[in-house]
Amino acid sequence: MPTDGIPAPRNLAEFEERLRRVGGTLPKRLKQCAEYVAANPDKIAFATVADIAARAQVPASALMRFCQEMGFSGYSQMQKLYREEYSQKWPDYTTRLASLRNGGGETPSGLLAEFSEAGRSSIENLARSVDPELLRKAVTVLAGARTIHIVGLRRTFPVASYLAYAFEKMSIPAILHSGVGNLTQHHMLGEGDALIAITFAPYTADTVALAEAAAQRGVEIVAITDLPTSPLAALDALHLLVSEIDVGNFRVLAATMTLAMTLSVAVGARRRLL
Amino acid sequence: MPTDGIPAPRNLAEFEERLRRVGGTLPKRLKQCAEYVAANPDKIAFATVADIAARAQVPASALMRFCQEMGFSGYSQMQKLYREEYSQKWPDYTTRLASLRNGGGETPSGLLAEFSEAGRSSIENLARSVDPELLRKAVTVLAGARTIHIVGLRRTFPVASYLAYAFEKMSIPAILHSGVGNLTQHHMLGEGDALIAITFAPYTADTVALAEAAAQRGVEIVAITDLPTSPLAALDALHLLVSEIDVGNFRVLAATMTLAMTLSVAVGARRRLL
DNA sequence: CCCAAAATGGAATATACGTTCTGCTTACGG
DNA sequence: CCGTAAGCAGAACGTATATTCCATTTTGGG
């Protein structure tokens, strides 16, 4: 416990402020600690006490005293601060919503709040995780295609139908493979076409089958999927990964829709330039 | 040590590539590990074995076997890979989004940033603006309906199809009025049914027509729309208002999808209690 | 249907790490 | 120049964590 009544800093900014204020008044070794910590915030998140201490050229115990002097219970608590800052926390909805679901006694507006939060962070995560280069390539492929085929069944069908609508509006030739009437339309896939395949675990067989047929016919494939282990991985498709949250068996589609929208508008813009 | 001669991956990309190749052939528990790891790379950098294992719903030993199967000596070595990757990214992760945004609407990732922002604020706005009491009433109406009819055409069709999928999965009798084949299905609307009508300005005539037919037959209506002045206002429907942002002529459907999801899950929960 | 091989879960073990304690050194005031 | 208090380093400790081992279950082939 801290000998003096100084409380632990709540966030990084508060801590750095404190560092700045008291930094000058510390004894030699502790000042070394302060300087190293201030100069290498990124290292703190990962490294161990011994590691940091060695780099700052102080014994481990000095670093411990430093942490306690700053109001933390110890090194671990200080490190937690840095880790939180580092990975902006994306709360664990899978477990949270599971309990909520079992509890059952939730009000509709409570649910709305939960789903809003889930959708919001899904979208934020999407913006952070999508590889810009991959996205650019996907747009290039689609913009160069003669006809864009779209397949997404069951829970991804809303996304597929959205893409179809968007392309139609921009007068870009696109075909939505909806599976209506159980018609297979493999023969429509031709050289120079591209396919957008959307599928999440458990992967719909028909979607995978269509993608495989497309690959055989030399159709380029852009896959919107959740994991790099999806069956589409076997084909050499461009993989745009979206990690989204399931509630029960329902996928929050907010991020996927956002990605679909981006794709369609970007393709539209690129086509107009050609 | 790795029992087979597979060498440890040198970097994250190489590892993810390996995940993709062998991911499908792994036994159940190990596949669970593979999927969790692939979907939550950010967690790996910080969390402990026990932590990750719990989240992936496997015993710790399974996770260890997974790491070794992938060529690592153990969990620690795998974690090191993720930490290295992350410490490279760190300095600019905060500035990345900003630069994406400033990069402007020309590049695909610039667009993604814009749409993400649009979706995010639409959802936030939704959570604030929807009247809880109205939402509760809508759920009550839908939960009490014999059959739920759903209509949403053109750009709202993705939402309508999403609702249809959700209800079907929960074995709640629902009919999606898709307009396929230009068939009108007004005669299916009967006493004790309810209709979810989704339409935004400019209001699709067929949607409004169906809603009017429904009103005449004593079907209760839940309207998802953008303005209180919509044509559906004339009928005494419950109006759930969603103000969403248009980018170009494309409506970001993130908020509407979120609302749809809330409705379906809430109705499902309520029905189960009845 | 049975047997062998693979997979699995949990307990047991080893290790790494944070934290504390103690004896020694340095700085400072009288 | 001495005495006291603060600073310090390294060893010692206990805990948290990774890793291994083994008994049991499951899977797949003959």
XYZ file of C-alpha atoms (C1' of nucleotides) in Angstrom:
608
model
C 0.000 0.000 0.000
C 1.155 3.572 -0.596
C 2.666 5.023 2.542
C 1.359 8.474 1.800
C -2.243 9.128 0.945
C -1.725 9.613 -2.781
C -4.418 7.793 -4.743
C -3.649 5.773 -7.863
C -4.019 7.683 -11.135
C -7.177 6.802 -13.002
C -5.883 7.149 -16.511
C -2.694 7.700 -18.408
C -3.120 11.427 -18.843
C -3.564 11.891 -15.114
C -0.496 9.799 -14.439
C 1.707 11.636 -16.885
C 0.592 14.900 -15.374
C 1.695 13.645 -11.987
C 4.989 12.487 -13.424
C 5.639 15.934 -14.747
C 4.865 17.644 -11.465
C 6.841 15.498 -9.076
C 9.460 14.348 -11.556
C 12.016 16.933 -10.535
C 11.856 16.279 -6.823
C 12.601 12.557 -6.880
C 15.839 10.967 -5.700
C 18.303 9.817 -8.308
C 17.190 6.248 -9.014
C 13.531 7.070 -8.922
C 14.092 9.944 -11.269
C 15.756 7.542 -13.681
C 12.641 5.414 -13.515
C 10.407 8.387 -14.120
C 12.409 9.430 -17.111
C 12.455 6.022 -18.671
C 8.771 5.473 -18.120
C 7.912 8.862 -19.551
C 10.101 8.294 -22.576
C 8.993 4.741 -23.355
C 5.312 4.431 -22.647
C 4.914 1.768 -25.288
C 7.394 -0.580 -23.648
C 5.594 -0.540 -20.330
C 2.554 -2.267 -21.714
C 4.457 -5.440 -22.556
C 7.701 -5.717 -20.678
C 8.321 -7.206 -17.244
C 9.654 -5.462 -14.185
C 13.106 -6.924 -14.655
C 13.082 -5.936 -18.276
C 12.150 -2.340 -17.692
C 14.465 -2.049 -14.724
C 17.402 -3.283 -16.774
C 16.695 -0.813 -19.549
C 16.330 2.042 -17.117
C 19.573 0.906 -15.471
C 18.084 0.497 -12.058
C 17.493 -2.576 -9.906
C 14.025 -4.003 -9.976
C 13.347 -2.938 -6.442
C 13.933 0.687 -7.364
C 11.288 0.425 -10.019
C 8.921 -1.051 -7.487
C 9.523 1.786 -5.098
C 8.911 4.167 -7.930
C 5.550 2.613 -8.763
C 4.458 2.791 -5.151
C 5.698 6.335 -4.823
C 3.457 7.239 -7.725
C 0.447 5.897 -5.909
C 0.154 2.469 -7.494
C 0.028 -0.670 -5.428
C 2.835 -2.007 -7.543
C 4.128 -2.459 -11.039
C 1.190 -4.547 -12.186
C -1.290 -1.829 -11.487
C 0.735 0.705 -13.410
C 1.082 -1.666 -16.315
C -2.650 -2.170 -16.412
C -3.047 1.523 -17.062
C -0.797 1.337 -20.078
C -2.448 -1.751 -21.436
C -5.859 -0.232 -21.225
C -4.678 2.748 -23.153
C -3.077 0.514 -25.714
C -5.904 -1.753 -26.671
C -8.956 0.373 -26.405
C -11.068 -2.158 -24.718
C -13.585 -3.972 -26.780
C -15.758 -5.432 -24.152
C -16.560 -9.063 -24.203
C -20.067 -9.018 -25.545
C -20.203 -12.686 -26.247
C -20.321 -13.513 -22.573
C -22.164 -10.385 -21.578
C -24.990 -10.897 -24.028
C -25.159 -14.574 -23.230
C -25.993 -13.824 -19.634
C -28.395 -11.155 -20.713
C -30.126 -13.611 -22.966
C -30.538 -16.152 -20.233
C -31.690 -13.546 -17.775
C -34.510 -12.907 -20.204
C -36.105 -10.181 -18.111
C -34.676 -7.339 -20.158
C -36.613 -4.382 -21.376
C -36.642 -3.646 -25.103
C -34.826 -0.380 -24.623
C -32.201 -2.162 -22.574
C -31.677 -4.479 -25.486
C -31.480 -1.538 -27.820
C -28.743 -0.017 -25.721
C -26.776 -3.255 -25.748
C -27.083 -3.756 -29.465
C -26.238 -0.150 -30.167
C -23.097 -0.469 -28.170
C -22.231 -3.742 -29.869
C -22.792 -2.270 -33.308
C -20.850 0.833 -32.520
C -17.776 -1.034 -31.392
C -18.050 -3.512 -34.256
C -17.854 -0.618 -36.652
C -14.976 1.010 -34.857
C -13.137 -2.257 -34.857
C -13.762 -2.663 -38.556
C -12.222 0.685 -39.352
C -9.167 -0.265 -37.375
C -8.699 -3.802 -38.578
C -9.347 -3.748 -42.288
C -6.167 -3.722 -44.294
C -6.314 -0.653 -46.560
C -4.212 -2.314 -49.219
C -6.498 -5.326 -49.367
C -9.510 -3.100 -49.596
C -7.930 -1.170 -52.436
C -7.212 -4.375 -54.311
C -10.758 -5.569 -53.852
C -12.081 -2.334 -55.288
C -9.753 -2.623 -58.258
C -10.890 -6.142 -58.978
C -14.545 -5.243 -58.747
C -14.194 -2.062 -60.744
C -12.539 -3.995 -63.542
C -15.090 -6.775 -63.656
C -17.496 -7.132 -66.541
C -20.260 -8.372 -64.293
C -20.262 -8.503 -60.516
C -21.880 -11.566 -59.023
C -23.087 -11.415 -55.467
C -23.811 -14.334 -53.221
C -24.829 -14.254 -49.594
C -27.460 -16.557 -48.198
C -29.365 -16.878 -44.976
C -28.062 -14.409 -42.457
C -25.806 -12.605 -44.890
C -28.545 -12.187 -47.446
C -29.392 -8.682 -46.245
C -25.867 -7.621 -47.067
C -25.964 -9.268 -50.462
C -29.248 -7.633 -51.313
C -27.879 -4.300 -50.208
C -24.941 -4.647 -52.551
C -27.249 -5.617 -55.377
C -29.372 -2.563 -54.749
C -26.389 -0.252 -54.622
C -24.864 -1.547 -57.828
C -28.169 -1.406 -59.601
C -28.549 2.212 -58.586
C -25.176 3.018 -60.037
C -25.933 1.098 -63.223
C -23.143 -1.339 -62.574
C -23.926 -4.770 -64.000
C -24.477 -7.053 -61.049
C -26.312 -10.285 -60.425
C -27.640 -11.333 -57.054
C -27.555 -15.076 -56.661
C -30.431 -15.466 -54.319
C -31.168 -19.132 -54.609
C -34.810 -18.328 -55.333
C -36.472 -21.358 -56.771
C -33.325 -23.333 -56.076
C -31.950 -22.363 -59.449
C -28.244 -22.682 -59.800
C -26.829 -20.056 -62.011
C -23.277 -21.249 -62.272
C -23.268 -20.967 -66.025
C -23.602 -17.222 -65.767
C -20.153 -16.973 -64.263
C -17.761 -16.084 -67.030
C -14.224 -14.992 -67.649
C -13.724 -11.385 -66.661
C -16.415 -11.452 -64.009
C -15.954 -11.057 -60.291
C -17.783 -12.543 -57.343
C -18.499 -11.086 -53.957
C -19.094 -13.966 -51.590
C -20.354 -13.248 -48.097
C -20.414 -16.004 -45.565
C -19.908 -16.451 -41.853
C -19.492 -19.565 -39.783
C -21.234 -21.943 -40.107
C -20.615 -21.471 -43.771
C -23.571 -21.992 -46.038
C -22.816 -24.831 -48.413
C -24.411 -23.201 -51.440
C -22.320 -20.091 -51.043
C -19.121 -22.082 -50.868
C -20.185 -24.184 -53.833
C -20.829 -21.120 -55.944
C -17.480 -19.659 -54.985
C -15.731 -22.853 -55.957
C -17.492 -22.939 -59.287
C -16.444 -19.355 -59.814
C -12.833 -20.091 -58.992
C -12.780 -22.881 -61.563
C -14.037 -20.551 -64.224
C -11.366 -17.988 -63.547
C -13.680 -15.543 -61.834
C -11.939 -13.363 -59.294
C -13.345 -13.589 -55.815
C -13.728 -11.049 -53.059
C -14.708 -12.784 -49.855
C -16.375 -11.051 -46.933
C -16.027 -13.483 -44.099
C -15.239 -13.749 -40.429
C -12.198 -15.955 -40.111
C -9.144 -16.752 -42.140
C -10.023 -20.406 -41.675
C -13.226 -20.150 -43.672
C -13.695 -22.591 -46.554
C -13.194 -19.702 -48.931
C -9.604 -19.530 -47.770
C -8.742 -22.471 -49.974
C -9.586 -20.492 -53.093
C -7.213 -17.660 -53.610
C -9.705 -14.969 -52.866
C -9.177 -11.525 -51.411
C -10.338 -11.859 -47.840
C -11.962 -8.938 -46.105
C -12.360 -9.999 -42.510
C -15.139 -8.664 -40.351
C -15.321 -9.767 -36.774
C -18.770 -9.141 -35.536
C -20.766 -10.200 -32.573
C -23.381 -12.898 -32.515
C -26.385 -12.601 -30.300
C -27.975 -15.961 -30.075
C -27.734 -16.968 -33.649
C -28.154 -13.473 -34.972
C -25.219 -11.577 -36.255
C -25.122 -7.866 -35.671
C -24.635 -6.794 -39.250
C -23.714 -3.171 -38.622
C -20.051 -3.537 -39.512
C -20.658 -5.822 -42.448
C -23.171 -3.395 -43.893
C -20.702 -0.586 -43.474
C -18.066 -2.531 -45.326
C -20.523 -3.414 -48.081
C -21.464 0.197 -48.473
C -17.841 1.237 -48.690
C -17.139 -1.371 -51.311
C -20.039 -0.417 -53.495
C -19.459 3.307 -53.378
C -15.729 2.925 -53.927
C -16.331 0.698 -56.922
C -18.821 3.181 -58.285
C -16.365 6.018 -57.912
C -13.561 4.045 -59.518
C -15.690 3.041 -62.465
C -16.652 6.570 -63.194
C -13.001 7.501 -63.459
C -12.233 4.790 -65.991
C 9.663 -28.725 -28.753
C 7.510 -29.259 -31.831
C 7.028 -32.979 -32.353
C 6.852 -32.626 -36.081
C 9.358 -30.659 -38.080
C 7.201 -27.582 -38.572
C 9.206 -24.458 -37.876
C 7.806 -21.576 -35.866
C 6.269 -18.808 -37.955
C 8.531 -15.800 -38.306
C 5.890 -13.135 -38.372
C 2.183 -12.656 -37.983
C 1.392 -12.775 -41.671
C 3.157 -16.085 -42.023
C 1.304 -17.428 -39.026
C -2.073 -16.311 -40.244
C -1.336 -17.879 -43.572
C -0.629 -21.146 -41.821
C -3.817 -20.795 -39.818
C -5.739 -20.435 -43.021
C -4.198 -23.504 -44.618
C -4.474 -25.974 -41.788
C -7.372 -24.328 -40.004
C -9.994 -26.523 -41.582
C -8.270 -29.801 -40.816
C -7.890 -29.392 -37.073
C -9.840 -31.353 -34.480
C -12.686 -29.651 -32.730
C -11.013 -28.056 -29.734
C -7.978 -26.949 -31.656
C -10.175 -25.416 -34.295
C -11.950 -23.465 -31.599
C -8.569 -22.140 -30.565
C -7.676 -21.281 -34.122
C -10.883 -19.379 -34.587
C -10.634 -17.450 -31.393
C -7.052 -16.523 -32.058
C -7.828 -15.464 -35.594
C -10.767 -13.383 -34.498
C -9.129 -11.706 -31.502
C -5.543 -10.951 -32.346
C -5.559 -7.926 -30.092
C -6.380 -9.977 -27.024
C -3.509 -12.377 -27.506
C -0.891 -9.726 -26.961
C -1.939 -9.146 -23.369
C -3.983 -11.924 -21.944
C -2.779 -15.041 -20.173
C -3.234 -18.636 -21.251
C -6.002 -19.226 -18.764
C -7.712 -16.057 -19.860
C -7.683 -16.846 -23.553
C -8.604 -20.452 -22.967
C -11.636 -19.455 -20.947
C -12.825 -17.063 -23.616
C -12.318 -19.624 -26.348
C -14.170 -22.133 -24.174
C -11.411 -24.697 -24.111
C -9.211 -25.992 -21.297
C -5.806 -24.399 -21.038
C -4.107 -27.567 -22.121
C -5.957 -27.519 -25.426
C -4.642 -24.053 -26.119
C -1.134 -25.236 -25.383
C -1.477 -28.132 -27.776
C -2.752 -25.718 -30.349
C 0.280 -23.464 -29.990
C 2.624 -26.391 -30.357
C 0.681 -27.759 -33.284
C 1.228 -24.462 -35.005
C 4.944 -24.784 -34.602
C 5.522 -22.675 -31.525
C 7.326 -23.964 -28.497
C 4.420 -22.795 -26.406
C 2.008 -20.001 -25.742
C 4.678 -17.520 -24.780
C 6.375 -17.746 -28.132
C 3.137 -17.167 -29.956
C 2.328 -14.246 -27.730
C 5.695 -12.724 -28.506
C 4.740 -12.638 -32.162
C 1.602 -10.688 -31.411
C 3.383 -8.320 -29.091
C 5.977 -7.502 -31.679
C 3.316 -6.823 -34.241
C 1.475 -4.603 -31.861
C 4.350 -2.560 -30.606
C 5.072 -1.613 -34.176
C 1.558 -0.439 -34.706
C 1.216 1.434 -31.503
C 2.693 4.853 -32.061
C 0.304 5.620 -34.866
C -2.825 3.765 -33.997
C -4.450 6.880 -32.647
C -3.432 8.959 -35.608
C -4.388 6.322 -38.102
C -8.090 6.921 -38.053
C -7.572 10.618 -38.217
C -5.300 10.332 -41.198
C -7.730 7.978 -42.843
C -10.359 10.586 -42.429
C -8.192 13.370 -43.699
C -7.044 11.206 -46.564
C -10.438 12.126 -47.909
C -13.177 10.308 -49.698
C -11.059 9.304 -52.630
C -9.293 6.243 -51.324
C -11.339 3.221 -50.303
C -10.066 3.353 -46.754
C -10.957 7.022 -46.589
C -14.478 6.083 -47.552
C -14.508 3.360 -44.972
C -13.581 5.863 -42.311
C -16.358 8.151 -43.425
C -18.987 5.469 -43.469
C -17.831 4.102 -40.169
C -18.228 7.498 -38.662
C -21.648 7.883 -40.237
C -22.767 4.494 -38.975
C -21.398 5.094 -35.548
C -23.203 8.363 -35.052
C -26.406 7.048 -36.571
C -26.437 4.273 -34.031
C -25.637 6.571 -31.161
C -28.413 8.826 -32.237
C -30.824 5.924 -32.465
C -30.173 4.827 -28.914
C -30.857 8.324 -27.702
C -33.887 9.155 -29.809
C -36.076 6.076 -29.716
C -38.926 6.367 -27.261
C -38.659 3.390 -24.882
C -42.387 3.314 -24.310
C -43.102 3.182 -28.022
C -40.578 0.437 -28.484
C -42.149 -1.549 -25.692
C -45.572 -1.183 -27.278
C -44.248 -2.291 -30.637
C -42.797 -5.397 -29.067
C -46.064 -6.141 -27.359
C -48.005 -5.807 -30.570
C -45.625 -8.020 -32.493
C -45.366 -10.607 -29.774
C -49.130 -10.902 -29.723
C -49.593 -11.164 -33.462
C -50.674 -14.375 -35.089
C -48.509 -13.747 -38.136
C -46.006 -10.967 -38.624
C -45.942 -9.464 -42.081
C -42.862 -7.626 -43.185
C -42.584 -5.161 -45.994
C -39.576 -3.130 -47.039
C -38.656 -2.576 -50.643
C -35.693 -1.176 -52.518
C -33.206 0.216 -50.098
C -34.957 -1.019 -47.015
C -35.229 -4.531 -48.367
C -32.067 -5.661 -46.586
C -33.671 -4.764 -43.288
C -36.881 -6.526 -44.181
C -35.052 -9.671 -45.207
C -33.057 -9.540 -42.014
C -36.234 -9.474 -39.966
C -37.680 -12.329 -41.976
C -34.580 -14.394 -41.346
C -34.580 -13.660 -37.645
C -38.231 -14.555 -37.160
C -37.884 -17.694 -39.183
C -34.990 -18.814 -37.018
C -37.055 -18.295 -33.914
C -39.982 -20.150 -35.443
C -42.146 -17.089 -35.296
C -44.656 -17.074 -38.138
C -43.631 -14.280 -40.468
C -44.130 -13.448 -44.114
C -41.765 -11.317 -46.136
C -43.606 -9.364 -48.782
C -40.869 -9.085 -51.303
C -42.769 -8.114 -54.398
C -41.122 -10.963 -56.289
C -43.051 -11.567 -59.459
C -45.151 -8.501 -58.721
C -47.534 -10.601 -56.758
C -49.667 -8.733 -54.331
C -50.353 -10.691 -51.231
C -52.871 -8.408 -49.603
C -55.290 -11.210 -49.029
C -52.900 -12.829 -46.614
C -53.332 -9.981 -44.187
C -55.839 -11.028 -41.608
C -57.314 -10.060 -38.285
C -54.845 -10.596 -35.470
C -51.818 -10.135 -37.678
C -49.274 -7.370 -37.480
C -47.236 -5.612 -40.117
C -43.763 -4.183 -39.921
C -43.461 -1.577 -42.644
C -40.087 -0.052 -43.350
C -39.851 2.924 -45.625
C -37.818 6.095 -45.938
C -38.345 9.153 -48.086
C -39.055 8.972 -50.970
C -41.585 6.454 -49.798
C -42.023 3.436 -52.014
C -45.597 3.329 -53.275
C -46.007 -0.424 -52.911
C -44.996 -0.313 -49.296
C -47.489 2.406 -48.515
C -50.185 0.571 -50.428
C -49.617 -2.606 -48.489
C -49.728 -0.696 -45.228
C -53.017 0.905 -46.179
C -54.505 -2.427 -47.124
C -53.356 -3.774 -43.801
C -54.898 -0.895 -41.887
C -58.246 -1.512 -43.573
C -58.178 -5.124 -42.508
C -57.527 -4.282 -38.898
C -53.900 -5.351 -38.929
C -51.770 -3.513 -36.429
C -48.846 -1.671 -37.940
C -45.360 -0.984 -36.687
C -43.668 1.526 -38.929
C -39.950 2.008 -39.161
C -39.521 5.291 -40.929
C -37.579 8.511 -40.888
C -40.061 11.314 -40.361
C -43.310 11.728 -38.509
C -44.747 13.177 -41.712
C -44.367 9.967 -43.676
C -47.457 8.637 -45.487
C -47.675 5.965 -42.860
C -48.500 8.641 -40.313
C -52.059 8.799 -41.600
C -52.666 5.228 -40.480
C -52.555 4.889 -36.753
C -49.345 2.972 -36.681
C -46.663 2.868 -34.036
C -43.860 4.944 -35.471
C -40.302 4.075 -34.673
C -38.258 6.910 -36.069
C -34.743 6.338 -37.287
C -32.815 9.314 -38.514
C -29.968 7.985 -40.489
C -27.337 9.685 -42.543
C -27.246 9.502 -46.300
C -23.934 9.377 -48.043
C -24.520 10.187 -51.649
C -27.804 8.469 -52.326
C -27.021 5.547 -50.114
C -28.482 5.245 -46.712
C -26.225 3.864 -44.057
C -28.415 1.140 -42.671
C -26.437 0.522 -39.513
C -28.974 2.108 -37.184
C -31.978 0.609 -38.915
C -30.405 -2.835 -38.757
C -29.711 -2.343 -35.091
C -33.290 -1.425 -34.450
C -34.501 -4.398 -36.464
C -32.305 -6.701 -34.486
C -33.565 -5.297 -31.218
C -37.145 -5.731 -32.315
C -36.708 -9.307 -33.392
C -34.818 -10.435 -30.323
C -37.185 -8.633 -27.985
C -40.180 -10.176 -29.670
C -38.563 -13.586 -29.524
C -37.876 -13.198 -25.830
C -41.385 -11.984 -25.108
C -42.979 -14.836 -27.001
C -41.028 -17.389 -25.099
C -42.395 -16.005 -21.884
C -45.991 -16.205 -23.005
C -18.879 -54.294 -32.857
C -14.324 -53.934 -31.299
C -9.824 -52.232 -31.253
C -6.236 -48.830 -32.003
C -5.155 -44.128 -32.453
C -6.284 -39.531 -31.626
C -8.151 -36.151 -28.802
C -9.443 -34.269 -24.559
C -9.732 -32.304 -19.643
C -7.883 -31.687 -15.451
C -4.490 -32.347 -12.116
C 0.462 -31.933 -11.264
C 4.631 -29.561 -12.047
C 8.010 -26.167 -13.314
C 9.045 -21.581 -14.184
C 8.815 -16.751 -14.423
C 7.496 -12.872 -12.259
C 6.124 -9.299 -8.924
C 6.825 -7.955 -4.503
C 8.985 -7.599 -0.017
C 12.735 -7.728 3.260
C 17.241 -6.918 5.048
C 21.706 -5.312 5.385
C 24.676 -1.885 3.426
C 25.797 2.792 1.629
C 25.297 7.553 1.005
C 23.763 12.212 2.225
C 22.937 15.567 5.631
C 22.617 18.197 10.127
C 24.631 19.058 14.474
C 33.432 13.831 12.964
C 29.569 11.328 14.385
C 24.560 9.981 14.289
C 20.497 9.587 11.995
C 17.602 9.067 8.232
C 16.924 8.244 3.547
C 18.337 5.699 -0.486
C 19.726 1.657 -2.441
C 20.897 -3.256 -4.253
C 20.367 -7.832 -4.224
C 18.697 -11.862 -2.226
C 14.527 -14.265 -0.677
C 9.734 -15.138 -0.907
C 5.149 -16.264 -2.498
C 2.075 -16.169 -6.154
C 0.512 -16.282 -10.734
C 1.301 -18.447 -14.935
C 2.949 -21.529 -18.493
C 3.686 -26.155 -19.497
C 3.565 -31.207 -19.108
C 1.586 -35.627 -17.944
C -1.758 -39.062 -17.618
C -6.243 -41.142 -17.135
C -10.486 -41.013 -19.660
C -13.323 -40.250 -23.686
C -14.102 -39.964 -28.446
C -13.240 -41.045 -33.149
C -12.415 -43.755 -37.165
C -11.158 -48.088 -39.491
C -11.299 -53.086 -40.016
